[in-house]
CSV table of C-alpha atoms in Angstrom, one decimal:
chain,number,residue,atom,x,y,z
A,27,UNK,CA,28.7,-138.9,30.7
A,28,UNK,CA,27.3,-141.6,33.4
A,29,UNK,CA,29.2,-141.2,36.5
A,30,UNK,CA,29.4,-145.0,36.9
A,31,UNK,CA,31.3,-145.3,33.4
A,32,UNK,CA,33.6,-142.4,34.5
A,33,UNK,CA,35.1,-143.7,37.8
A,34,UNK,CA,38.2,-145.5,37.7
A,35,UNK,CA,39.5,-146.9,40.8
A,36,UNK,CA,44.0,-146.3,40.9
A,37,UNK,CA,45.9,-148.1,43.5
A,38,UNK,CA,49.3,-146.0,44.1
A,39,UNK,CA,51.4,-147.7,46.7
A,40,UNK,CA,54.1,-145.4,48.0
A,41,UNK,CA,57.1,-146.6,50.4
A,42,UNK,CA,58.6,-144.1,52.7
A,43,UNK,CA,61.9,-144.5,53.9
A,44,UNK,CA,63.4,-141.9,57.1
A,45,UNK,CA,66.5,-141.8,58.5
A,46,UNK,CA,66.5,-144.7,61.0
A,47,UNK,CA,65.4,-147.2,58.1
A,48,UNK,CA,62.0,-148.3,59.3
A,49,UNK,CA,59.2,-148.6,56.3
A,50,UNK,CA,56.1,-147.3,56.1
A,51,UNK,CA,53.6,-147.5,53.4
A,52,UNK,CA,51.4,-145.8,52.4
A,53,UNK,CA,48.1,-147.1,50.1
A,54,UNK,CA,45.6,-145.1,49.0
A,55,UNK,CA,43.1,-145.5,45.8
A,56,UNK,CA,41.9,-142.7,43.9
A,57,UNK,CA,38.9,-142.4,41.8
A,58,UNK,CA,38.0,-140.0,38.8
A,59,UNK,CA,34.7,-138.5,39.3
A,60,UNK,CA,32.3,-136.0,37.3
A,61,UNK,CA,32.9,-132.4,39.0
A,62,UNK,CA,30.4,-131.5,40.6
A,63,UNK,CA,29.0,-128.0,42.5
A,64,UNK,CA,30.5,-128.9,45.8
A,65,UNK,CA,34.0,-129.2,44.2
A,66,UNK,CA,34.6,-125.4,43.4
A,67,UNK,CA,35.9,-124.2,46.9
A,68,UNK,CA,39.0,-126.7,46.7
A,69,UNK,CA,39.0,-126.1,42.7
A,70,UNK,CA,39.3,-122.7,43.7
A,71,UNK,CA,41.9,-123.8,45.8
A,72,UNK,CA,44.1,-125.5,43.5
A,73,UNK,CA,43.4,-122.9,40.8
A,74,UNK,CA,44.6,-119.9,43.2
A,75,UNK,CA,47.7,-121.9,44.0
A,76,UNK,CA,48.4,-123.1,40.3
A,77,UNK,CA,48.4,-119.9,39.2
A,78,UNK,CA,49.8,-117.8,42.2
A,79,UNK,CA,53.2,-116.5,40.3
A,80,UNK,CA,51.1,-115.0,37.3
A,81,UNK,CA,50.9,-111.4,36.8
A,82,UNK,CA,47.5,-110.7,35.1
A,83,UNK,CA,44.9,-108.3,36.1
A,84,UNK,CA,42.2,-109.7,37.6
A,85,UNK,CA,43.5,-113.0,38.3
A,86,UNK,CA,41.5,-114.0,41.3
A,87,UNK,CA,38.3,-113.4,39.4
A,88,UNK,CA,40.3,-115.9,37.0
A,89,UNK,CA,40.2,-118.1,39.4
A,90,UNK,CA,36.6,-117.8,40.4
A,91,UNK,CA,35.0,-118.0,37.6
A,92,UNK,CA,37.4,-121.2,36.1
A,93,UNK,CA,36.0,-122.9,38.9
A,94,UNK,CA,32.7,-122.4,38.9
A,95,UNK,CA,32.8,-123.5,35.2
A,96,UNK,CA,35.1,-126.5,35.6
A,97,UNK,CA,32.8,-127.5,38.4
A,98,UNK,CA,29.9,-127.1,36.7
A,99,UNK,CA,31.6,-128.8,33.0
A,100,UNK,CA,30.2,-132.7,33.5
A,101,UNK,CA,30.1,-133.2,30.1
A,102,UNK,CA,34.3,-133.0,29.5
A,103,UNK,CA,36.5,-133.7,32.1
A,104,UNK,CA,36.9,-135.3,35.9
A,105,UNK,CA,38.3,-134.7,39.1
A,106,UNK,CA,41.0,-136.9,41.4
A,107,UNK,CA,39.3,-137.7,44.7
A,108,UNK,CA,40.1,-140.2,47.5
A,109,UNK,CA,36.2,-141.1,47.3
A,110,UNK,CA,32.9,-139.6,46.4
A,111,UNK,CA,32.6,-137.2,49.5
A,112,UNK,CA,36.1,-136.2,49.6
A,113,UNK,CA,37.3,-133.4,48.3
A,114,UNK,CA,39.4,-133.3,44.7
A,115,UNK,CA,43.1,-133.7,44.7
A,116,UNK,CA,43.7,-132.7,41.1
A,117,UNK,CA,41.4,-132.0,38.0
A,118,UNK,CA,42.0,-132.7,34.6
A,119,UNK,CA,39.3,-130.8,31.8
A,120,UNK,CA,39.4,-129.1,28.8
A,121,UNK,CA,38.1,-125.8,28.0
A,122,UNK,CA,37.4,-124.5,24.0
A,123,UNK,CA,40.3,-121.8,23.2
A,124,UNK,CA,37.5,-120.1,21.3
A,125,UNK,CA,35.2,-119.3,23.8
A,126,UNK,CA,34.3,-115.9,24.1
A,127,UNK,CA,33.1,-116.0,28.5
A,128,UNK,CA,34.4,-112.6,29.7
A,129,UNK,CA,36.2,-114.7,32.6
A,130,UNK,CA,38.2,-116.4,30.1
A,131,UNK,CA,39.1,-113.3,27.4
A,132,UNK,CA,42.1,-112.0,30.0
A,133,UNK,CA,43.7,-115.4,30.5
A,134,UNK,CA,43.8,-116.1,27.3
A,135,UNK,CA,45.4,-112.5,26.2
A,136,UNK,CA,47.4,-113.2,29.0
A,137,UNK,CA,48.9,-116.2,27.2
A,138,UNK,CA,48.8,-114.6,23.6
A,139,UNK,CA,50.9,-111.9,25.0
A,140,UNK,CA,53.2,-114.6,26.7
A,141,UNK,CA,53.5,-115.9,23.4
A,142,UNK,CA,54.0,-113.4,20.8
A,143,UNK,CA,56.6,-112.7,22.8
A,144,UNK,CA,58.3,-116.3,22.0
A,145,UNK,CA,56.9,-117.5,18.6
A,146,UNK,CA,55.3,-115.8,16.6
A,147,UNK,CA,54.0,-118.3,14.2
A,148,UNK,CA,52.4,-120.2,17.3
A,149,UNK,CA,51.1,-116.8,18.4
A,150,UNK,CA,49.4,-116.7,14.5
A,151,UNK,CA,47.8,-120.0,15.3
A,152,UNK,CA,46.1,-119.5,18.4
A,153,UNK,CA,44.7,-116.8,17.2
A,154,UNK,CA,43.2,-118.3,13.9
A,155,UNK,CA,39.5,-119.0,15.0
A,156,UNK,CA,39.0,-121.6,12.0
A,157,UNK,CA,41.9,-123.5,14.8
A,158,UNK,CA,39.4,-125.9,17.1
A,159,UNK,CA,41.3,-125.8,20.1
A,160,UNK,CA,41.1,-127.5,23.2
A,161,UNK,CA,42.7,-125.7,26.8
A,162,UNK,CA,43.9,-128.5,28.8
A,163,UNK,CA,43.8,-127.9,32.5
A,164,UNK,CA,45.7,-130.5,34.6
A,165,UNK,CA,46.5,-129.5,37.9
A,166,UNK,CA,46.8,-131.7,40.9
A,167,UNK,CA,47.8,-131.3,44.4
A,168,UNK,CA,52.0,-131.5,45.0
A,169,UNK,CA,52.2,-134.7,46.3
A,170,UNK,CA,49.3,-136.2,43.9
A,171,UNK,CA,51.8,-139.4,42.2
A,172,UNK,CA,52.0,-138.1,38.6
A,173,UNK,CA,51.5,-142.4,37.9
A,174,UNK,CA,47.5,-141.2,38.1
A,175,UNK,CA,47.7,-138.8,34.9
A,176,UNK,CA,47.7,-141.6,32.3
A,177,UNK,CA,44.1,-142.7,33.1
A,178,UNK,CA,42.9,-138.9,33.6
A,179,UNK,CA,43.9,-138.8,30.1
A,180,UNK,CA,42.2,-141.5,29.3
A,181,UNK,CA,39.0,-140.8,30.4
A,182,UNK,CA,38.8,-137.4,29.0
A,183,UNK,CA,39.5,-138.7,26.3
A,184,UNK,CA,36.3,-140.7,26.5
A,185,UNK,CA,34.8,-137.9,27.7
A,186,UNK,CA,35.5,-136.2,24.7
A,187,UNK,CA,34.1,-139.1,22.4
A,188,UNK,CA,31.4,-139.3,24.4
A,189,UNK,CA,30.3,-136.1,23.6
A,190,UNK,CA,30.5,-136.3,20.2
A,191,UNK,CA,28.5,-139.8,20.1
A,192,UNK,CA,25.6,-138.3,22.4
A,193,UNK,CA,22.8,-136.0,21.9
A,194,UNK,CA,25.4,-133.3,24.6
A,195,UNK,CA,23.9,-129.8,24.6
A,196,UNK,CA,26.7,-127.1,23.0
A,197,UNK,CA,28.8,-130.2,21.6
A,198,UNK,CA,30.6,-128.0,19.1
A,199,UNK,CA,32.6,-127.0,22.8
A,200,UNK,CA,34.2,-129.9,22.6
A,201,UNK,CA,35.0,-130.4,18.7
A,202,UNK,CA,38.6,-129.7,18.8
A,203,UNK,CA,41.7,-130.8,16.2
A,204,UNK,CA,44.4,-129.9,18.8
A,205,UNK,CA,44.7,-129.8,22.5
């Protein structure tokens, strides 16, 4: 999708209060922007420290390769930044369950196992491949107000129907009856 139709300025206005009562506030406007290349290293980042409790076998690789995709993934999702030349706060993308990338195959037995161990019958529909499911990745930075994830929503979302309504290379990626 255009850029231009994908960034949506958010005003959060925040009020801190310390002990001796004196106000100060805090305003900042965020944008959602296409990922781009330069956006892996912090992806990277926030990937590494998302997933830092998780015991799976070559998780940093995990790590580097989901960032080099979701950077590289401007067809479907978006990333929070302060403005263009900063550097992302939070991403919010989708990735096709059925994707057969060798980076993704142990995260996603990684979760199969998690699940079988807690429902089967949600363990039997992940793993029906006639299922078009969608991986939602949302991860933002601690102290990122969670006020912004409405319009990430939203514009994946639109990303999503834009890729449906375009002539997008691969478009059955993003075909999906549940997210």
């Amino acid at each position: 999708s255009d850029s231009s139709d994908n960034d949506e300025v958010i005003n959060y206005n925040k009020t801190n209060t310390d002990d001796l009562n004196n106000t100060e506030i805090i305003e900042m406007d965020f944008e959602i922007y296409l990922p781009q290349s330069n956006d892996y290293f912090q992806l990277k980042k926030l990937l590494a420290s998302f997933y830092k409790n998780i015991k799976m076998n070559n998780m940093e690789n995990f790590s580097i390769e989901c960032a080099n995709h979701l950077s590289e993934q401007v067809e479907c999702g978006g990333v929070l930044k302060g403005d263009a030349k900063s550097t992302p706060l939070g991403i919010l993308s989708i990735i096709n369950w059925n994707n057969n990338n060798t980076w993704f195959l142990p995260y996603k037995q990684w979760i199969l196992k998690q699940v079988k161990k807690n429902n089967v019958d949600f363990y039997n529909f992940l793993n029906d491949k006639s299922n078009k499911i969608g991986l939602l990745f949302n991860i933002r930075m601690i102290n990122v107000p969670y006020q912004l994830a409405q319009p990430l929503h939203y514009s994946l979302i639109q990303d999503i129907q834009w890729t449906q309504d375009e002539n997008v290379k691969d478009k059955e990626q993003y075909q999906f009856d549940y997210l």
